[in-house]
PDB file of C-alpha atoms in Angstrom:
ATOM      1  CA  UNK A   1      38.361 142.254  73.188  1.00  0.00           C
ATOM      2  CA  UNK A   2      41.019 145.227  73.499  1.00  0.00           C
ATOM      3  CA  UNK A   3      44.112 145.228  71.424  1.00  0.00           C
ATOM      4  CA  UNK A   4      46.578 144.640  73.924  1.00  0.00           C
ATOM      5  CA  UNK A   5      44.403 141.432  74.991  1.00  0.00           C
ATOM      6  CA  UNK A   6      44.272 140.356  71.051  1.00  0.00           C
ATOM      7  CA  UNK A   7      48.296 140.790  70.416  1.00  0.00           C
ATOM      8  CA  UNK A   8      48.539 138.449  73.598  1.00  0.00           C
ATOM      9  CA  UNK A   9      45.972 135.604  72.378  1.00  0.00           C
ATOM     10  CA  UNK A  10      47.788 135.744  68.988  1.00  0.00           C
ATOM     11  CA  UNK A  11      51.549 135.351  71.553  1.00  0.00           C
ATOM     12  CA  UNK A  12      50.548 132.902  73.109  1.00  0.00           C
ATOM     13  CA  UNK A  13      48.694 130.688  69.958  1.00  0.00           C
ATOM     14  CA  UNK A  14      52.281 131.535  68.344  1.00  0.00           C
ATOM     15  CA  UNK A  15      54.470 130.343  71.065  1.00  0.00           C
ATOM     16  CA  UNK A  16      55.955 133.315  71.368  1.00  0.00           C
ATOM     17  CA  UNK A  17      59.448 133.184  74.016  1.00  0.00           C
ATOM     18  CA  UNK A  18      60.458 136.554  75.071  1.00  0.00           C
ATOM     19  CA  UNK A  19      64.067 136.493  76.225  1.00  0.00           C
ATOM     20  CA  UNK A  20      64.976 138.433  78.749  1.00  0.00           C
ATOM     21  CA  UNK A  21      68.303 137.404  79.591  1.00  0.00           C
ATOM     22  CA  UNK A  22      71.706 135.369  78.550  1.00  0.00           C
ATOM     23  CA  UNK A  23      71.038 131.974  77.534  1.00  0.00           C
ATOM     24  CA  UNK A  24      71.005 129.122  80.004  1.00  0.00           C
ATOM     25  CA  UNK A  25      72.655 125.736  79.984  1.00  0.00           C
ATOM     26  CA  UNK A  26      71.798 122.291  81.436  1.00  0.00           C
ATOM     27  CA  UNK A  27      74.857 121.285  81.730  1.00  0.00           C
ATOM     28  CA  UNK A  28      78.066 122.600  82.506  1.00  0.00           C
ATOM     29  CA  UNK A  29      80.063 120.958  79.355  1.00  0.00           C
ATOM     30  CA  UNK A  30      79.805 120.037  75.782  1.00  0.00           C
ATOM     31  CA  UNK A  31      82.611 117.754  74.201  1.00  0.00           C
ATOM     32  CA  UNK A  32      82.533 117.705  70.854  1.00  0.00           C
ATOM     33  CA  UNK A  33      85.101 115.000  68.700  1.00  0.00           C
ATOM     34  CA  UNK A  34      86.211 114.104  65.673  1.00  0.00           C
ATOM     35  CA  UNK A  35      86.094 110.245  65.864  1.00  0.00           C
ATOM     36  CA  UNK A  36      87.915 108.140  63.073  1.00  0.00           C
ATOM     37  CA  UNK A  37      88.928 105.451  65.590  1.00  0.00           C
ATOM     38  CA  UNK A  38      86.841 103.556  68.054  1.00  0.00           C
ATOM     39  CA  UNK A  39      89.766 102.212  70.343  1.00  0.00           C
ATOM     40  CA  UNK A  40      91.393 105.703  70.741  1.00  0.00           C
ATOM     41  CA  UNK A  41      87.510 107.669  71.477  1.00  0.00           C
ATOM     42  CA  UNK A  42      87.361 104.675  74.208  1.00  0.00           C
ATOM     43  CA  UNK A  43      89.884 105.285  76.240  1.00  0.00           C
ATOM     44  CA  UNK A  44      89.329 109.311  75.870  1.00  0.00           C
ATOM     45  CA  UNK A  45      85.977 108.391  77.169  1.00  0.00           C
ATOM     46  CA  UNK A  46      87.167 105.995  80.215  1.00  0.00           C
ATOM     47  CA  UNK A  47      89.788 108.685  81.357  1.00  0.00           C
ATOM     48  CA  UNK A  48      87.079 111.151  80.850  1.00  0.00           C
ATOM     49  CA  UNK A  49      84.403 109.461  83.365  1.00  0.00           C
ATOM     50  CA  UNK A  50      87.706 108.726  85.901  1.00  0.00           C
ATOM     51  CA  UNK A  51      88.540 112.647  86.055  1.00  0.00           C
ATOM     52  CA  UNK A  52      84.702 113.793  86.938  1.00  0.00           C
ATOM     53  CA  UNK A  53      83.300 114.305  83.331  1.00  0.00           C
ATOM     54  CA  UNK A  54      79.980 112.480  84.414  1.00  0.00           C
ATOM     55  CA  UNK A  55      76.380 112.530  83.160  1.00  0.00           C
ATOM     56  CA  UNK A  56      75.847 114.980  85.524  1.00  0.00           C
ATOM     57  CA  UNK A  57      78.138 117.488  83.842  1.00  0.00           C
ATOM     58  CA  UNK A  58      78.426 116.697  80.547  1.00  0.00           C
ATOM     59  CA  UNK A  59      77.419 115.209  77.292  1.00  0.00           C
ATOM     60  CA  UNK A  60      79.687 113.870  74.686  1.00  0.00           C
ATOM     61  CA  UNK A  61      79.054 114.591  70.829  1.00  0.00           C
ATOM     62  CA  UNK A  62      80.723 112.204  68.912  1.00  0.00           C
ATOM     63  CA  UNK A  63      81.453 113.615  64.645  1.00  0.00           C
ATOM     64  CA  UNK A  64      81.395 109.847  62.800  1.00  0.00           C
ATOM     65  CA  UNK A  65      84.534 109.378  60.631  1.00  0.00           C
ATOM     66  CA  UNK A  66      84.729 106.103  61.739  1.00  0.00           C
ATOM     67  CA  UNK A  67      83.975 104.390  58.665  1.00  0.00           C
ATOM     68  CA  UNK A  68      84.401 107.613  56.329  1.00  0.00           C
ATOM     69  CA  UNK A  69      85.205 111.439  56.436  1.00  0.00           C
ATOM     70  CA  UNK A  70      81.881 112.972  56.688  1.00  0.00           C
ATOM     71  CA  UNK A  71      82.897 115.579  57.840  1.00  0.00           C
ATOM     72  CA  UNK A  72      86.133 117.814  58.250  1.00  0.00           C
ATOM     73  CA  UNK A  73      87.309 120.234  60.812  1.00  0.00           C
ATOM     74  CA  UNK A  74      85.745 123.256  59.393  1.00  0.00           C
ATOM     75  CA  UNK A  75      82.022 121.607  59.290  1.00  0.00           C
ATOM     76  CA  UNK A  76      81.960 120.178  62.048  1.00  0.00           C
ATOM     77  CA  UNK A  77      82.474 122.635  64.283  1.00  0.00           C
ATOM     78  CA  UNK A  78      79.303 124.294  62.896  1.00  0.00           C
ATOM     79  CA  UNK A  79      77.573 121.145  62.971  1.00  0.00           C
ATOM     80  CA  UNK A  80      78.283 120.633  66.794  1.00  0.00           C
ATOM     81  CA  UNK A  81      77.294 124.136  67.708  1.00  0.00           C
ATOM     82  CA  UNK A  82      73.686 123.495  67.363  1.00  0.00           C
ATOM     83  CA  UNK A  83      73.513 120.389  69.169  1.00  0.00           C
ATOM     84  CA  UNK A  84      75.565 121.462  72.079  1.00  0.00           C
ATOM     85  CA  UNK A  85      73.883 122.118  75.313  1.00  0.00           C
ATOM     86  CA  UNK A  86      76.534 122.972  77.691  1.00  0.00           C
ATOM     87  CA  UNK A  87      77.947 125.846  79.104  1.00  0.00           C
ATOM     88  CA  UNK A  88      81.552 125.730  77.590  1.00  0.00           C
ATOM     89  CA  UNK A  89      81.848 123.798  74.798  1.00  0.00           C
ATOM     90  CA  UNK A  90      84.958 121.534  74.862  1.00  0.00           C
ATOM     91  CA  UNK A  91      86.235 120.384  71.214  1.00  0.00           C
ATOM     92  CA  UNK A  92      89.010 117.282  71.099  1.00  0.00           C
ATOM     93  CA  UNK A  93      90.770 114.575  69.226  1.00  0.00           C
ATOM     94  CA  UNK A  94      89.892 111.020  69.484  1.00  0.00           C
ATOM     95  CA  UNK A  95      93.581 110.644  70.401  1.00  0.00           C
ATOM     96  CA  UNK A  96      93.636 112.592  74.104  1.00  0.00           C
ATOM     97  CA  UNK A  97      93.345 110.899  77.315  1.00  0.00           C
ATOM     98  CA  UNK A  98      92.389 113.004  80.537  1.00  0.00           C
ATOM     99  CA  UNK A  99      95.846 111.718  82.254  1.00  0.00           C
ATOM    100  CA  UNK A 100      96.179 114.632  84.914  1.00  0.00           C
ATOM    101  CA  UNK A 101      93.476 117.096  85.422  1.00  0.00           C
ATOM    102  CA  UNK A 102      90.043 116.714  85.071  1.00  0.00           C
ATOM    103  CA  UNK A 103      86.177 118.494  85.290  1.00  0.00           C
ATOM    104  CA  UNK A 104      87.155 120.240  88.675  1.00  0.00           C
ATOM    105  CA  UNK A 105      90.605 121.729  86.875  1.00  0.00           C
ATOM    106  CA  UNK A 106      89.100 122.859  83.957  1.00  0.00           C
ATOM    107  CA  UNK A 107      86.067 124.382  85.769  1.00  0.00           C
ATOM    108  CA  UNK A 108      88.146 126.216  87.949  1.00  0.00           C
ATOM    109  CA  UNK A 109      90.856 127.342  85.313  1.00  0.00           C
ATOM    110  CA  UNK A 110      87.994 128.443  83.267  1.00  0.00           C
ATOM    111  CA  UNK A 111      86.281 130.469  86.096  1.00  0.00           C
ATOM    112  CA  UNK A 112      90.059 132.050  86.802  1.00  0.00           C
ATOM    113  CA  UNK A 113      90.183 132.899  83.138  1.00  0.00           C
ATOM    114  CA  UNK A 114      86.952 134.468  83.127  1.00  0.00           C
ATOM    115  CA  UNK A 115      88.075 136.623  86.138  1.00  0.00           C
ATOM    116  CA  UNK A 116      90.877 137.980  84.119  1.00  0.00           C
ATOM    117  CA  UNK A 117      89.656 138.222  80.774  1.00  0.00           C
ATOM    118  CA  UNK A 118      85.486 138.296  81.072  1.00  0.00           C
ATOM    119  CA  UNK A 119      85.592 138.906  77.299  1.00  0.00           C
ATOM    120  CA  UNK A 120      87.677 135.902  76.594  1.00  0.00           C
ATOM    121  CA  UNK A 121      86.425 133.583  73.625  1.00  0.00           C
ATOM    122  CA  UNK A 122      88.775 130.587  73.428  1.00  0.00           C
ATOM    123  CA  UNK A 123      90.807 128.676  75.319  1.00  0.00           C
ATOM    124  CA  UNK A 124      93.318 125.742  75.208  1.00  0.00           C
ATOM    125  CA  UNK A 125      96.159 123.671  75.621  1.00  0.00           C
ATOM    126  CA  UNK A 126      98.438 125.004  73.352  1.00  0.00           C
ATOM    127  CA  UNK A 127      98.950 127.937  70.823  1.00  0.00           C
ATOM    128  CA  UNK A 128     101.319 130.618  68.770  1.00  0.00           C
ATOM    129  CA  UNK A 129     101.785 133.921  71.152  1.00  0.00           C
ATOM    130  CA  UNK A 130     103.474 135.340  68.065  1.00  0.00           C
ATOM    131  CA  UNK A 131     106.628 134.999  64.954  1.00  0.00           C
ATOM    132  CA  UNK A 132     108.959 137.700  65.679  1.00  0.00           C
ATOM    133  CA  UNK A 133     112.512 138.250  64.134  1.00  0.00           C
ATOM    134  CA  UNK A 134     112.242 134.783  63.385  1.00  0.00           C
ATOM    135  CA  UNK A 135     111.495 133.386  66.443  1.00  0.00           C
ATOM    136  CA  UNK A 136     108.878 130.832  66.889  1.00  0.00           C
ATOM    137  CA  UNK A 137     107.412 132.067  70.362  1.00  0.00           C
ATOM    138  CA  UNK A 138     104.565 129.602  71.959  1.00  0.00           C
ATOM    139  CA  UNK A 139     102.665 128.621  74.714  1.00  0.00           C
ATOM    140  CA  UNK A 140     102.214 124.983  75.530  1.00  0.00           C
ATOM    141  CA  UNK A 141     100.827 123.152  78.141  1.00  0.00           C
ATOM    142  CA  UNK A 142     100.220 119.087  77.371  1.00  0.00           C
ATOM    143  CA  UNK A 143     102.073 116.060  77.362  1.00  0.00           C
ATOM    144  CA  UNK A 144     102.954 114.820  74.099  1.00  0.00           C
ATOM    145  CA  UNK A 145     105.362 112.544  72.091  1.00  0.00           C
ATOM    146  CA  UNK A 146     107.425 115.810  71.206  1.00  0.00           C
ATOM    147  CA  UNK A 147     108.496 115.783  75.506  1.00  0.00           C
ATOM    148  CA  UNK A 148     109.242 118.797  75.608  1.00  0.00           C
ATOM    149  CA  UNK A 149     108.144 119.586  78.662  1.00  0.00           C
ATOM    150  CA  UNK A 150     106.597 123.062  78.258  1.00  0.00           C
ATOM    151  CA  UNK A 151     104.031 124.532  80.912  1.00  0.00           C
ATOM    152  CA  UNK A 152     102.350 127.663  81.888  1.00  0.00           C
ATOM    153  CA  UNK A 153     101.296 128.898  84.942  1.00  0.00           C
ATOM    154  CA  UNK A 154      98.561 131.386  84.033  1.00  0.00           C
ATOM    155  CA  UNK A 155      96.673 131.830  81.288  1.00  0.00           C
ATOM    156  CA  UNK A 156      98.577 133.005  78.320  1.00  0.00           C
ATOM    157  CA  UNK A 157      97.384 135.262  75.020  1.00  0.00           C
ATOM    158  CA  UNK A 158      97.840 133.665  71.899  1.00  0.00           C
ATOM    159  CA  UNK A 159      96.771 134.252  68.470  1.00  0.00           C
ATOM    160  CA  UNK A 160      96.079 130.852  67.236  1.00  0.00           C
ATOM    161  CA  UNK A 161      94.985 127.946  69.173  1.00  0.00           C
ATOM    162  CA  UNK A 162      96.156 124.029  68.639  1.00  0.00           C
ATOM    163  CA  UNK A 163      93.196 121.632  67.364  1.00  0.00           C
ATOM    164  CA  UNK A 164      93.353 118.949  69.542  1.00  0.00           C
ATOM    165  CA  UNK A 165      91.812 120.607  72.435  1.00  0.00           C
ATOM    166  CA  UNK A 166      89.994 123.950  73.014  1.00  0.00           C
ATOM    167  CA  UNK A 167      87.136 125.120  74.284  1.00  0.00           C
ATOM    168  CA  UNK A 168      84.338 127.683  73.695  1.00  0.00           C
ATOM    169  CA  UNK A 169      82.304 129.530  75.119  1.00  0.00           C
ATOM    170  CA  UNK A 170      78.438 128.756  74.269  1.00  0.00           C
ATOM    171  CA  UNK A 171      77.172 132.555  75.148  1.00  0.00           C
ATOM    172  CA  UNK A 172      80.493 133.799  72.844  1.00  0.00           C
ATOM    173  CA  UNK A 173      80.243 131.734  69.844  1.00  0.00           C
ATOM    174  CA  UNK A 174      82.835 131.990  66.691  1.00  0.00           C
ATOM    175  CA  UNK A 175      81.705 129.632  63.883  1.00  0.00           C
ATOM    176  CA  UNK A 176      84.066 128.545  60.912  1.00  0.00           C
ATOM    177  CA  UNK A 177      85.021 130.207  57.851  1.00  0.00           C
ATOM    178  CA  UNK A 178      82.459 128.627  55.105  1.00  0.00           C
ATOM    179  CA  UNK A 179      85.042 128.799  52.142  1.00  0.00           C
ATOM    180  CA  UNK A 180      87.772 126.931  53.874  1.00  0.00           C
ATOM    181  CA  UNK A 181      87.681 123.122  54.804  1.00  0.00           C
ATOM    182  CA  UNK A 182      90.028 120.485  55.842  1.00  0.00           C
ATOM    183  CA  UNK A 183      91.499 119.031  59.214  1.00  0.00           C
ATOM    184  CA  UNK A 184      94.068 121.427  59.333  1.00  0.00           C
ATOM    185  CA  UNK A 185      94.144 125.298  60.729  1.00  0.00           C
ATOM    186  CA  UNK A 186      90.601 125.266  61.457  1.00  0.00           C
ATOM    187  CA  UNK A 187      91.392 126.220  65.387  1.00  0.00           C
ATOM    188  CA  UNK A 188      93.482 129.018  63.644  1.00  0.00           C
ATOM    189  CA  UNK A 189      90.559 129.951  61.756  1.00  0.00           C
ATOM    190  CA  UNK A 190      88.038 130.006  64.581  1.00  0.00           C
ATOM    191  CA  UNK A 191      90.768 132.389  66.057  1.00  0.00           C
ATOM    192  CA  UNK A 192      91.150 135.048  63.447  1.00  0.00           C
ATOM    193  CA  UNK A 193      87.074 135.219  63.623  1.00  0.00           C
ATOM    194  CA  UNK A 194      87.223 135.725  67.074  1.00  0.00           C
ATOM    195  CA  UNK A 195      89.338 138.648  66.783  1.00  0.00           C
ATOM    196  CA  UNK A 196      87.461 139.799  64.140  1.00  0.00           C
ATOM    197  CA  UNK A 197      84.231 139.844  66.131  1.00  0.00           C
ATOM    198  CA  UNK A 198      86.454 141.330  69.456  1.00  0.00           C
ATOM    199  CA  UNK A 199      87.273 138.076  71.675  1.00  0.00           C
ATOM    200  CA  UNK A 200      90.208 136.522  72.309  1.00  0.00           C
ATOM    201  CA  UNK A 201      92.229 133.354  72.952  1.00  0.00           C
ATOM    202  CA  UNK A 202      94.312 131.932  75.414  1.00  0.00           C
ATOM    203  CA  UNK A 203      96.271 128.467  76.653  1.00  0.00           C
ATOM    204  CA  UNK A 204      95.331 128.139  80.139  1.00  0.00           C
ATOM    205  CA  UNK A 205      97.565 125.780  82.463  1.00  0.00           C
ATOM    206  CA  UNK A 206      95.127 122.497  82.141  1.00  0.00           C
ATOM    207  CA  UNK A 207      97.346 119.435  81.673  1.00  0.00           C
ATOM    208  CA  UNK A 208      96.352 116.449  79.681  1.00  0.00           C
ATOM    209  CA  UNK A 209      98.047 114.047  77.243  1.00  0.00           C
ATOM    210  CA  UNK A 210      97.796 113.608  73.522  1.00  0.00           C
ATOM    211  CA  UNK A 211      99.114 110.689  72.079  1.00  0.00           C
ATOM    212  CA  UNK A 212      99.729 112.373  68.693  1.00  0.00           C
ATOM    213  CA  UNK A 213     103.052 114.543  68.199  1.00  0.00           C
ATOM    214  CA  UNK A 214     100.784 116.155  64.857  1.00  0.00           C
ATOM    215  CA  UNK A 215     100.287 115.005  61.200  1.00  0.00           C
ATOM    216  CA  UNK A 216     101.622 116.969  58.141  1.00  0.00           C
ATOM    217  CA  UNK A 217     100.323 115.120  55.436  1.00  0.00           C
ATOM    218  CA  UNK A 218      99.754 115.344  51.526  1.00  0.00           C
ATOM    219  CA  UNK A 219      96.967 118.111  52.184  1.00  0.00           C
ATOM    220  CA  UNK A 220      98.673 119.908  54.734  1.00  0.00           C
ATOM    221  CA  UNK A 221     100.127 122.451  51.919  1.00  0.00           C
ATOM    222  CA  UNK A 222      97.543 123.323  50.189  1.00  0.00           C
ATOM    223  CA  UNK A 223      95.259 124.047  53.449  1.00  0.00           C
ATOM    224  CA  UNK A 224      98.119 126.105  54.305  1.00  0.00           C
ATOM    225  CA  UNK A 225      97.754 127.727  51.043  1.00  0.00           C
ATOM    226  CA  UNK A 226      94.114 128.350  51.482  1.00  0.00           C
ATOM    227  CA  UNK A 227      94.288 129.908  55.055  1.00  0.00           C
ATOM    228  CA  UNK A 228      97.305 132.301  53.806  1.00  0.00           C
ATOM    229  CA  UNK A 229      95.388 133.510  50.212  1.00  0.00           C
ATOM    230  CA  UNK A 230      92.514 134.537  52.375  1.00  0.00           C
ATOM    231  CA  UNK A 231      93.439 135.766  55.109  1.00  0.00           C
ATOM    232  CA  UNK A 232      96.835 137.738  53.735  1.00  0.00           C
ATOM    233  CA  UNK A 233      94.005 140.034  52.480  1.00  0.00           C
ATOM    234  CA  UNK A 234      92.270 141.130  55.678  1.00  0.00           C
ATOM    235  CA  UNK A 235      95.876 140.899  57.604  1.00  0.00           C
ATOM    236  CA  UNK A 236      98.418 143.102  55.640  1.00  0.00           C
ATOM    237  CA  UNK A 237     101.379 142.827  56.718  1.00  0.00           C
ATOM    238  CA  UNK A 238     101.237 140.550  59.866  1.00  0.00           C
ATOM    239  CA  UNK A 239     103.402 137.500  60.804  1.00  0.00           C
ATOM    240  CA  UNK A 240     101.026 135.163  62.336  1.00  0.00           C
ATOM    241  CA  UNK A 241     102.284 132.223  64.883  1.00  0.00           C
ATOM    242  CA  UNK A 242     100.494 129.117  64.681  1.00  0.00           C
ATOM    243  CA  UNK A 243     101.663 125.811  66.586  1.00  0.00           C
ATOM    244  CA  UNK A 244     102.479 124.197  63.792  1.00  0.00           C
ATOM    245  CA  UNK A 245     103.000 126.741  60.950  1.00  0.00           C
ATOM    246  CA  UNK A 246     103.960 129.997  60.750  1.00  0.00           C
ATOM    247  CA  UNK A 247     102.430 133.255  58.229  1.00  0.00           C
ATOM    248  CA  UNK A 248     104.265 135.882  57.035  1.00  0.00           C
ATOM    249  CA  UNK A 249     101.477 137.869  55.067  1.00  0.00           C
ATOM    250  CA  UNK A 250     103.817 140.820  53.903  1.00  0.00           C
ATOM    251  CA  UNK A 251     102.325 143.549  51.915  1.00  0.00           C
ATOM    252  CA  UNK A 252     100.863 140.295  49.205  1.00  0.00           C
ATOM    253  CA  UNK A 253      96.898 140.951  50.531  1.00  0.00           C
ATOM    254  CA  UNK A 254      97.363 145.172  49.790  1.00  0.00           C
ATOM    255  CA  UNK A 255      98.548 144.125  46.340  1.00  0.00           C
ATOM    256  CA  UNK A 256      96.182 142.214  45.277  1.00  0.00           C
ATOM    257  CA  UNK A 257      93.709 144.406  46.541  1.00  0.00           C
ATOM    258  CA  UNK A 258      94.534 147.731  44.256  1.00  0.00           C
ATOM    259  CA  UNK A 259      92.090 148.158  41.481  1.00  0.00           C
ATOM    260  CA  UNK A 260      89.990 145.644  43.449  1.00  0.00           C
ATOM    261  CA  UNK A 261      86.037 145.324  41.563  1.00  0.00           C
ATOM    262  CA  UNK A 262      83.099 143.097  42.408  1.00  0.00           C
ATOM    263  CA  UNK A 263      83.813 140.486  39.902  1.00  0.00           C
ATOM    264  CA  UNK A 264      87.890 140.345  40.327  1.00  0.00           C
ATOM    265  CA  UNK A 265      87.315 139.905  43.998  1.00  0.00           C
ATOM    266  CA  UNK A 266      84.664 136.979  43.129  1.00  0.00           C
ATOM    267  CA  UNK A 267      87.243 135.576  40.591  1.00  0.00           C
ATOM    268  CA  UNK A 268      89.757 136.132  43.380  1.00  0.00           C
ATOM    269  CA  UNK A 269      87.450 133.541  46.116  1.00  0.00           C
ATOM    270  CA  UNK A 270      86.871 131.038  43.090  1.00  0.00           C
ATOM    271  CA  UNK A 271      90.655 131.088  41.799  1.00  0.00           C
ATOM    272  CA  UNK A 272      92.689 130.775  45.372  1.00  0.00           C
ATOM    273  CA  UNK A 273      90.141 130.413  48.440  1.00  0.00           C
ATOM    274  CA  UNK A 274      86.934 128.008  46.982  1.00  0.00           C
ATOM    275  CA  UNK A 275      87.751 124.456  47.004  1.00  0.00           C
ATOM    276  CA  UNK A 276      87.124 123.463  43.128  1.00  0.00           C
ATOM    277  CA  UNK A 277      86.825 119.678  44.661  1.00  0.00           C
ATOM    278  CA  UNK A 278      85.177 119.944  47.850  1.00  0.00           C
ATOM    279  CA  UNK A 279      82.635 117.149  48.807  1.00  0.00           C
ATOM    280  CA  UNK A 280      79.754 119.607  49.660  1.00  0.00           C
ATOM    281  CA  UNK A 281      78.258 117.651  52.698  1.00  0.00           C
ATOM    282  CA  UNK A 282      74.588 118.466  52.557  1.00  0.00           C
ATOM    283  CA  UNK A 283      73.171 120.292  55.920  1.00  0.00           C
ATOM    284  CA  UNK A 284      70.020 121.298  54.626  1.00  0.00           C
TER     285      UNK A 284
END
């Protein structure tokens, strides 16, 4: 037997898969949600199947918080991107309802987005263009308790994307930071990757509602204060815009980085970024 015959016995008893092109999908999308209630993941998934999100086009991925957190924003985002099969992958609150547009909106915003941006990452309802001279400055496009009425009418650049809709694109995937967790600023997060890795985000002109107007609550500041003491390091200087927050980094990340060494940067992570009292959900 010749070599070239030998390496392709030993292929094929391996199972080897050459891949030869961009992966493919079996369906078209992915929704992936955070579920703490029941009722409200109901009557997302009624108004779902009444705008054209069928079997046919997608799968729903339901995270269990139902009866407790196991997991958090920041998890399970990496948790759903393995299981996903679709070709956008859609993440949500239990708390939307697919009130005006549906699969044939989003498909086709999505395709005009692609048109204009084919290196575009992320995309959503709602998001922080930018904080100038003390000026929140947004771009919003949902129905919400706050009624205020905001729209777009082509897709927008923002830096930071609202959590309770976005999507992703499976062939352009941004995963979570691993030393941050919570269920707040995790959309933010997957946003400042993106950029990091050379995609970027936008709010595209897809109308649904969400019956939540947003909850600060007890842990709200100190996710804030996590997602500022790391990332004030790798963004000197920048005011960043988010929906519901807004950074002003300053010249604090250049600071702390003079006289910088291995182990002050590790006492740095363990001091101001790594949760001491995180629940360490086992994914093994």
């Amino acid at each position: 037997m010749g070599r070239l015959a030998k390496e392709q016995e030993i292929a094929e008893r391996l199972g080897v898969r050459y891949l030869t092109g961009p992966a493919t999908h079996s369906i078209l999308f992915s929704f992936v949600t955070l579920v703490a209630s029941q009722e409200r993941y109901d009557r997302m998934l009624t108004s779902a199947l009444a705008k054209g999100f069928t079997p046919e086009n997608s799968e729903f991925l339901a995270l269990d918080n139902r009866n407790a957190n196991r997991f958090d924003g920041f998890d399970a985002m990496r948790r759903a991107l393995v299981e996903a099969r679709g070709r956008y992958i859609v993440f949500t609150h239990d708390d939307i309802e697919f009130t005006h547009d549906g699969a044939a909106e989003l498909e086709a915003r999505l395709d005009e987005l692609r048109a204009l941006d084919p290196d575009w990452t992320l995309a959503g309802n709602a998001g922080g263009i930018g904080y100038r001279r003390g000026k929140h400055h947004l771009a919003v496009h949902i129905d919400d308790p706050h009624k205020l009425g905001l729209r777009v009418t082509q897709p927008e650049l923002v830096e930071s994307l609202d959590e309770n809709f976005f999507v992703m694109r499976r062939n352009r995937p941004v995963v979570n930071s691993y030393d941050l967790e919570g269920f707040h600023f995790y959309a933010g997060d997957l946003c400042r990757m993106s950029e990091i890795m050379g995609g970027r985000s936008y709010v595209i002109p897809f109308l649904l509602s969400h019956h939540s107007g947003g909850t600060v609550d007890e842990a709200f500041p100190l996710c804030r204060s996590r997602f500022e003491r790391k990332y004030r390091r790798y963004f000197v200087g920048r005011n960043l815009q988010m929906t519901v927050a807004e950074f002003r980094f300053g010249l604090a990340g250049m600071c702390e980085g003079w006289g910088e060494t291995p182990k002050s940067r590790w006492d740095f992570l363990k001091r101001n970024v790594y949760a001491p009292e995180r629940s360490g959900v086992d994914d093994t």
